[in-house]
Amino acid sequence: MIRPEEAYKIGRIGRAHGVKGEVSFQFSDDVFDRTDADYLILEIDGILVPFFIEEYRFRNDSIALVKFCDIDTQQRASELTGCDVYFPRRLSDGTDGELTYAALVGFQMVDAATGQTVGTVASVDDTTANILFELTDGKLIPASEELVRGIDVRRQTIEVELPEGILDL
């Protein structure tokens, strides 16, 4: 069984494409193309399930058409519509200094000054010039190099030095 902390979200399955079982896959991280991964993980009814990739091709820089093994009809492909797609952390190509923002989702944020847990990273908003960590409680923390003191991949923590009062906003 794949545990949630062993994977991170990289996208979502769209509609079926064609009649032979292909699906559109909108992704925020193309790690599946940069590494030697044989499978992607789909969340089905709250359970993380591996689906082996038969082939894929890019439509543009954020959408790929994917054919999974044993998904051979439009009807079977349609059943996957709307599923969140995850990638196994252990297969990620990043190291401590080269992690993608998507790989940090699920990490615990710890205040360097107090050692207290600030929250868990729920998502990363990189749609503007100022990238923000969104915590599960809705708080937003800037993902700036001045605030992030260290990232421990093994312990899945991000140590931050927070300005006075930022958590009260």
Coordinates of N, CA and C in Angstrom, one line a residue:
M1 N 0.8 -1.2 0.0 CA 0.0 0.0 0.0 C 0.9 1.2 0.0
I2 N 0.5 2.2 -0.8 CA 1.3 3.4 -0.9 C 0.7 4.4 0.1
R3 N 1.6 4.9 1.0 CA 1.2 5.9 2.0 C 1.3 7.3 1.4
P4 N 0.4 8.2 1.8 CA 0.4 9.6 1.2 C 1.7 10.3 1.3
E5 N 2.5 10.1 2.4 CA 3.7 10.8 2.6 C 4.8 10.2 1.6
E6 N 4.6 9.1 1.0 CA 5.5 8.6 0.0 C 5.4 9.1 -1.4
A7 N 4.4 10.0 -1.6 CA 4.2 10.5 -2.9 C 3.8 12.0 -2.8
Y8 N 3.9 12.7 -4.0 CA 3.4 14.1 -4.0 C 2.7 14.3 -5.3
K9 N 1.7 15.2 -5.2 CA 0.8 15.5 -6.3 C 1.5 16.2 -7.4
I10 N 1.3 15.7 -8.7 CA 1.9 16.4 -9.8 C 0.9 16.8 -10.9
G11 N -0.4 16.4 -10.7 CA -1.4 16.8 -11.7 C -2.7 16.1 -11.5
R12 N -3.5 16.1 -12.6 CA -4.9 15.5 -12.6 C -5.2 15.0 -13.9
I13 N -6.0 13.9 -13.9 CA -6.4 13.3 -15.2 C -7.6 14.0 -15.7
G14 N -7.6 14.3 -17.0 CA -8.7 15.0 -17.6 C -9.6 13.9 -18.3
R15 N -10.1 14.3 -19.4 CA -11.0 13.4 -20.2 C -10.3 12.4 -20.9
A16 N -11.1 11.3 -21.3 CA -10.6 10.3 -22.2 C -10.3 10.9 -23.5
H17 N -9.2 10.4 -24.2 CA -8.9 10.9 -25.5 C -8.9 9.8 -26.5
G18 N -9.8 9.8 -27.4 CA -9.9 8.7 -28.4 C -10.6 7.5 -27.8
V19 N -10.5 6.4 -28.6 CA -11.3 5.2 -28.2 C -10.4 4.1 -27.7
K20 N -9.1 4.3 -27.6 CA -8.2 3.2 -27.3 C -7.6 3.3 -25.8
G21 N -8.2 4.1 -25.0 CA -7.8 4.2 -23.6 C -6.9 5.3 -23.2
E22 N -6.6 6.2 -24.1 CA -5.7 7.3 -23.7 C -6.5 8.3 -22.8
V23 N -5.8 9.0 -22.0 CA -6.4 10.1 -21.2 C -5.5 11.3 -21.3
S24 N -6.1 12.5 -21.1 CA -5.3 13.7 -21.0 C -4.9 13.9 -19.6
F25 N -3.7 14.3 -19.4 CA -3.1 14.4 -18.1 C -2.5 15.8 -18.0
Q26 N -3.1 16.7 -17.1 CA -2.6 18.0 -16.9 C -1.7 18.0 -15.7
F27 N -0.4 18.3 -16.0 CA 0.6 18.2 -14.9 C 1.2 19.5 -14.6
S28 N 1.7 19.6 -13.3 CA 2.4 20.8 -12.8 C 3.9 20.5 -12.7
D29 N 4.3 19.3 -12.8 CA 5.7 18.9 -12.7 C 5.9 17.7 -13.7
D30 N 6.9 17.9 -14.6 CA 7.1 16.9 -15.6 C 8.2 15.8 -15.1
V31 N 8.2 15.6 -13.8 CA 9.2 14.7 -13.3 C 9.1 13.3 -13.9
F32 N 7.9 12.9 -14.3 CA 7.7 11.6 -14.9 C 8.5 11.4 -16.2
D33 N 8.8 12.6 -16.9 CA 9.5 12.6 -18.1 C 11.0 12.7 -17.9
R34 N 11.4 13.3 -16.8 CA 12.8 13.5 -16.5 C 13.5 12.3 -15.8
T35 N 12.7 11.4 -15.3 CA 13.2 10.3 -14.5 C 12.8 9.0 -15.3
D36 N 13.3 7.9 -14.8 CA 13.0 6.6 -15.4 C 11.9 5.9 -14.6
A37 N 10.7 6.6 -14.6 CA 9.6 6.0 -13.9 C 8.7 5.2 -14.8
D38 N 8.3 4.0 -14.3 CA 7.4 3.1 -15.1 C 6.0 3.4 -14.8
Y39 N 5.7 4.1 -13.7 CA 4.3 4.2 -13.3 C 4.0 5.6 -12.7
L40 N 2.7 6.0 -12.7 CA 2.2 7.1 -11.9 C 1.2 6.6 -10.9
I41 N 0.9 7.4 -9.9 CA 0.0 6.9 -8.9 C -1.2 7.8 -9.0
L42 N -2.4 7.1 -9.1 CA -3.7 7.8 -9.1 C -4.4 7.6 -7.8
E43 N -5.1 8.6 -7.4 CA -5.9 8.5 -6.2 C -7.3 8.1 -6.6
I44 N -7.7 6.9 -6.2 CA -9.0 6.4 -6.6 C -9.7 6.0 -5.3
D45 N -10.9 6.7 -5.0 CA -11.7 6.5 -3.8 C -10.8 6.6 -2.5
G46 N -9.9 7.6 -2.5 CA -9.0 7.9 -1.4 C -7.8 6.9 -1.2
I47 N -7.6 6.0 -2.2 CA -6.5 5.1 -2.1 C -5.6 5.4 -3.2
L48 N -4.3 5.4 -2.9 CA -3.2 5.6 -3.9 C -2.9 4.3 -4.6
V49 N -3.1 4.3 -6.0 CA -3.0 3.1 -6.8 C -2.0 3.3 -7.9
P50 N -1.0 2.5 -8.1 CA 0.0 2.6 -9.2 C -0.7 2.2 -10.5
F51 N -0.4 3.0 -11.5 CA -0.8 2.7 -12.9 C 0.4 2.7 -13.8
F52 N 0.7 1.6 -14.4 CA 1.9 1.5 -15.2 C 1.7 2.2 -16.6
I53 N 2.7 3.0 -17.0 CA 2.6 3.7 -18.2 C 3.0 2.9 -19.4
E54 N 2.1 2.8 -20.4 CA 2.4 2.1 -21.6 C 3.1 3.0 -22.6
E55 N 2.6 4.3 -22.7 CA 3.2 5.3 -23.5 C 2.6 6.7 -23.2
Y56 N 3.3 7.7 -23.6 CA 2.8 9.0 -23.4 C 3.4 10.0 -24.5
R57 N 2.7 11.1 -24.7 CA 3.2 12.1 -25.6 C 2.7 13.4 -25.2
F58 N 3.5 14.4 -25.4 CA 3.1 15.8 -24.9 C 2.2 16.5 -25.9
R59 N 1.2 17.1 -25.5 CA 0.3 18.0 -26.3 C 0.9 19.4 -26.2
N60 N 1.3 19.8 -25.0 CA 1.9 21.1 -24.8 C 2.8 21.1 -23.6
D61 N 3.2 22.2 -23.0 CA 4.0 22.2 -21.9 C 3.4 21.8 -20.5
S62 N 2.0 21.6 -20.5 CA 1.4 21.3 -19.3 C 0.3 20.1 -19.5
I63 N 0.2 19.6 -20.7 CA -0.7 18.5 -20.9 C 0.0 17.4 -21.7
A64 N -0.2 16.2 -21.2 CA 0.3 15.0 -21.9 C -0.9 14.0 -22.2
L65 N -0.8 13.3 -23.2 CA -1.7 12.2 -23.5 C -1.1 10.9 -23.0
V66 N -1.7 10.2 -22.1 CA -1.1 9.0 -21.5 C -1.9 7.8 -21.7
K67 N -1.3 6.7 -22.0 CA -1.9 5.4 -22.2 C -1.4 4.5 -21.1
F68 N -2.3 4.1 -20.2 CA -1.9 3.2 -19.1 C -2.1 1.7 -19.5
C69 N -1.2 0.8 -19.0 CA -1.4 -0.6 -19.3 C -2.8 -1.0 -18.8
D70 N -3.4 -1.9 -19.6 CA -4.7 -2.5 -19.2 C -5.9 -1.5 -19.2
I71 N -5.7 -0.3 -19.7 CA -6.8 0.6 -19.9 C -6.9 0.7 -21.4
D72 N -7.8 -0.1 -22.0 CA -7.9 -0.2 -23.5 C -9.1 0.3 -24.1
T73 N -10.0 0.9 -23.4 CA -11.2 1.4 -24.0 C -11.5 2.8 -23.5
Q74 N -12.3 3.5 -24.2 CA -12.7 4.9 -23.8 C -13.5 4.8 -22.5
Q75 N -14.3 3.8 -22.3 CA -15.1 3.7 -21.1 C -14.2 3.5 -19.9
R76 N -13.2 2.7 -20.0 CA -12.2 2.5 -18.9 C -11.4 3.7 -18.6
A77 N -11.0 4.4 -19.7 CA -10.3 5.7 -19.5 C -11.1 6.7 -18.9
S78 N -12.4 6.8 -19.2 CA -13.3 7.8 -18.6 C -13.5 7.6 -17.1
E79 N -13.3 6.4 -16.6 CA -13.4 6.1 -15.2 C -12.3 6.8 -14.4
L80 N -11.2 7.2 -15.1 CA -10.1 7.8 -14.4 C -10.2 9.4 -14.4
T81 N -11.2 9.9 -15.1 CA -11.4 11.3 -15.2 C -11.5 12.0 -13.8
G82 N -10.7 13.0 -13.6 CA -10.8 13.7 -12.3 C -9.9 13.2 -11.2
C83 N -9.2 12.1 -11.5 CA -8.3 11.5 -10.5 C -7.1 12.4 -10.3
D84 N -6.7 12.6 -9.1 CA -5.4 13.3 -8.8 C -4.3 12.3 -9.1
V85 N -3.2 12.9 -9.7 CA -2.0 12.1 -10.0 C -0.8 12.4 -9.1
Y86 N -0.2 11.4 -8.6 CA 1.0 11.6 -7.7 C 2.2 10.9 -8.3
F87 N 3.3 11.3 -7.7 CA 4.6 10.7 -8.1 C 5.3 10.2 -6.9
P88 N 6.0 9.1 -6.9 CA 6.7 8.6 -5.8 C 7.9 9.4 -5.4
R89 N 8.0 9.9 -4.2 CA 9.1 10.7 -3.8 C 10.4 10.0 -4.0
R90 N 10.5 8.7 -3.8 CA 11.8 8.0 -3.9 C 12.3 8.0 -5.3
L91 N 11.5 8.2 -6.3 CA 11.9 8.2 -7.7 C 12.2 9.6 -8.2
S92 N 11.9 10.6 -7.4 CA 12.1 12.0 -7.8 C 13.5 12.2 -8.1
D93 N 13.7 13.1 -9.1 CA 15.1 13.4 -9.6 C 15.8 14.5 -8.7
G94 N 15.1 15.1 -7.8 CA 15.7 16.2 -7.0 C 16.5 15.7 -5.9
T95 N 17.4 16.5 -5.4 CA 18.2 16.3 -4.2 C 17.8 17.5 -3.3
D96 N 18.3 17.6 -2.1 CA 18.0 18.6 -1.2 C 18.0 20.0 -1.8
G97 N 19.0 20.3 -2.7 CA 19.1 21.6 -3.3 C 18.3 21.8 -4.6
E98 N 17.7 20.7 -5.1 CA 17.1 20.7 -6.4 C 15.6 20.3 -6.4
L99 N 15.0 20.3 -5.2 CA 13.6 19.9 -5.2 C 12.7 20.8 -5.9
T100 N 11.7 20.2 -6.5 CA 10.6 21.1 -7.1 C 9.7 21.5 -6.0
Y101 N 9.0 22.6 -6.3 CA 8.0 23.0 -5.3 C 6.9 22.0 -5.0
A102 N 6.5 21.3 -6.1 CA 5.5 20.2 -5.9 C 5.9 19.1 -5.0
A103 N 7.2 18.8 -4.9 CA 7.7 17.8 -4.1 C 7.6 18.2 -2.6
L104 N 7.5 19.5 -2.3 CA 7.4 19.9 -0.9 C 6.0 19.9 -0.3
V105 N 5.0 19.6 -1.1 CA 3.7 19.4 -0.6 C 3.6 18.2 0.4
G106 N 3.1 18.5 1.6 CA 3.0 17.4 2.6 C 4.1 17.6 3.6
F107 N 5.1 18.4 3.4 CA 6.2 18.6 4.3 C 5.7 19.5 5.5
Q108 N 6.3 19.2 6.7 CA 6.0 20.0 7.9 C 6.9 21.2 7.9
M109 N 6.3 22.4 8.1 CA 7.0 23.6 8.2 C 7.3 23.9 9.7
V110 N 8.6 24.1 10.0 CA 9.1 24.3 11.4 C 9.7 25.6 11.6
D111 N 9.4 26.4 12.6 CA 10.0 27.7 12.9 C 11.4 27.4 13.5
A112 N 12.4 28.0 12.8 CA 13.8 27.8 13.3 C 14.0 28.3 14.7
A113 N 13.4 29.4 15.0 CA 13.6 30.1 16.3 C 13.0 29.3 17.5
T114 N 11.9 28.7 17.3 CA 11.2 28.0 18.4 C 11.2 26.5 18.3
G115 N 11.4 26.0 17.1 CA 11.3 24.6 16.9 C 9.9 24.0 16.8
Q116 N 8.9 24.9 16.9 CA 7.5 24.6 16.8 C 7.1 24.3 15.4
T117 N 6.2 23.4 15.2 CA 5.6 23.2 13.9 C 4.6 24.3 13.5
V118 N 4.8 24.9 12.4 CA 4.0 26.0 11.9 C 2.8 25.4 11.2
G119 N 2.9 24.4 10.5 CA 1.9 23.7 9.7 C 2.4 22.8 8.7
T120 N 1.5 22.3 7.9 CA 1.8 21.4 6.8 C 1.5 22.0 5.5
V121 N 2.5 21.9 4.5 CA 2.3 22.5 3.2 C 1.2 21.8 2.5
A122 N 0.1 22.5 2.1 CA -1.0 21.9 1.4 C -0.8 22.0 -0.1
S123 N -0.2 23.2 -0.5 CA 0.0 23.5 -1.9 C 1.0 24.6 -2.0
V124 N 1.5 24.8 -3.3 CA 2.4 25.9 -3.5 C 1.8 26.7 -4.6
D125 N 1.7 28.0 -4.4 CA 1.2 29.0 -5.4 C 2.3 29.6 -6.1
D126 N 2.6 29.2 -7.3 CA 3.7 29.7 -8.1 C 3.2 30.5 -9.3
T127 N 1.9 31.0 -9.2 CA 1.3 31.7 -10.3 C 1.8 33.2 -10.4
T128 N 2.4 33.7 -9.4 CA 2.9 35.0 -9.4 C 4.4 35.1 -9.1
A129 N 5.0 36.2 -9.2 CA 6.4 36.4 -9.0 C 6.8 36.0 -7.5
N130 N 5.9 36.2 -6.6 CA 6.1 35.8 -5.2 C 5.5 34.5 -4.9
I131 N 6.3 33.4 -4.9 CA 5.9 32.1 -4.6 C 5.5 31.9 -3.2
L132 N 4.3 31.3 -2.9 CA 3.8 31.1 -1.6 C 3.6 29.7 -1.2
F133 N 3.9 29.3 0.0 CA 3.5 28.0 0.6 C 2.1 28.2 1.2
E134 N 1.1 27.4 0.8 CA -0.2 27.5 1.4 C -0.3 26.3 2.4
L135 N -0.5 26.6 3.7 CA -0.5 25.6 4.7 C -2.0 25.0 4.8
T136 N -2.1 23.9 5.4 CA -3.4 23.2 5.5 C -4.5 24.1 6.2
D137 N -4.0 25.0 7.1 CA -4.9 25.9 7.8 C -5.2 27.2 7.0
G138 N -4.7 27.3 5.8 CA -5.0 28.4 4.9 C -4.0 29.5 5.0
K139 N -3.1 29.5 5.9 CA -2.0 30.5 6.1 C -1.1 30.5 4.9
L140 N -0.6 31.6 4.5 CA 0.3 31.7 3.3 C 1.7 32.2 3.9
I141 N 2.7 31.4 3.5 CA 4.1 31.8 3.9 C 4.9 31.9 2.6
P142 N 5.6 33.1 2.5 CA 6.5 33.3 1.3 C 7.5 32.2 1.2
A143 N 7.8 31.7 0.0 CA 8.8 30.7 -0.2 C 10.1 31.3 -0.7
S144 N 10.5 32.3 0.0 CA 11.7 33.0 -0.3 C 12.9 32.4 0.3
E145 N 14.1 32.6 -0.4 CA 15.3 32.0 0.1 C 15.7 32.7 1.4
E146 N 15.3 33.9 1.7 CA 15.6 34.6 2.9 C 14.9 33.9 4.1
L147 N 13.8 33.3 3.9 CA 13.0 32.7 5.0 C 13.3 31.2 5.2
V148 N 13.6 30.5 4.1 CA 13.8 29.0 4.2 C 15.3 28.8 4.6
R149 N 15.4 28.2 5.8 CA 16.8 27.9 6.3 C 17.3 26.6 5.9
G150 N 16.4 25.6 5.7 CA 16.8 24.3 5.3 C 15.7 23.4 5.0
I151 N 15.9 22.3 4.2 CA 14.9 21.3 3.9 C 15.5 20.0 4.2
D152 N 14.8 19.2 5.0 CA 15.2 17.8 5.3 C 14.3 16.9 4.6
V153 N 14.7 16.3 3.5 CA 13.9 15.4 2.7 C 13.5 14.2 3.5
R154 N 14.5 13.6 4.2 CA 14.2 12.4 4.9 C 13.1 12.6 6.0
R155 N 13.2 13.7 6.7 CA 12.2 13.9 7.8 C 11.0 14.7 7.3
Q156 N 11.1 15.1 6.0 CA 10.0 15.9 5.3 C 9.7 17.1 6.1
T157 N 10.7 17.9 6.4 CA 10.5 19.2 7.1 C 11.2 20.4 6.3
I158 N 10.6 21.5 6.5 CA 11.2 22.8 6.0 C 11.4 23.7 7.2
E159 N 12.6 24.0 7.4 CA 12.9 24.9 8.5 C 12.9 26.4 8.0
V160 N 12.1 27.2 8.6 CA 11.9 28.6 8.2 C 12.2 29.6 9.3
E161 N 12.7 30.7 9.0 CA 12.9 31.8 9.9 C 11.8 32.9 9.6
L162 N 10.8 32.9 10.4 CA 9.6 33.7 10.1 C 9.7 35.1 10.8
P163 N 9.4 36.1 10.0 CA 9.3 37.5 10.6 C 8.2 37.5 11.7
E164 N 8.4 38.4 12.7 CA 7.5 38.6 13.8 C 6.1 38.9 13.2
G165 N 5.1 38.2 13.6 CA 3.7 38.5 13.3 C 3.2 37.9 12.0
I166 N 4.0 37.3 11.2 CA 3.5 36.8 9.9 C 2.4 35.7 10.1
L167 N 2.5 35.0 11.1 CA 1.4 34.0 11.3 C 0.1 34.5 11.8
D168 N 0.1 35.8 12.2 CA -1.1 36.5 12.6 C -1.9 37.1 11.5
L169 N -1.3 37.1 10.3 CA -2.0 37.7 9.1 C -3.1 36.9 8.6

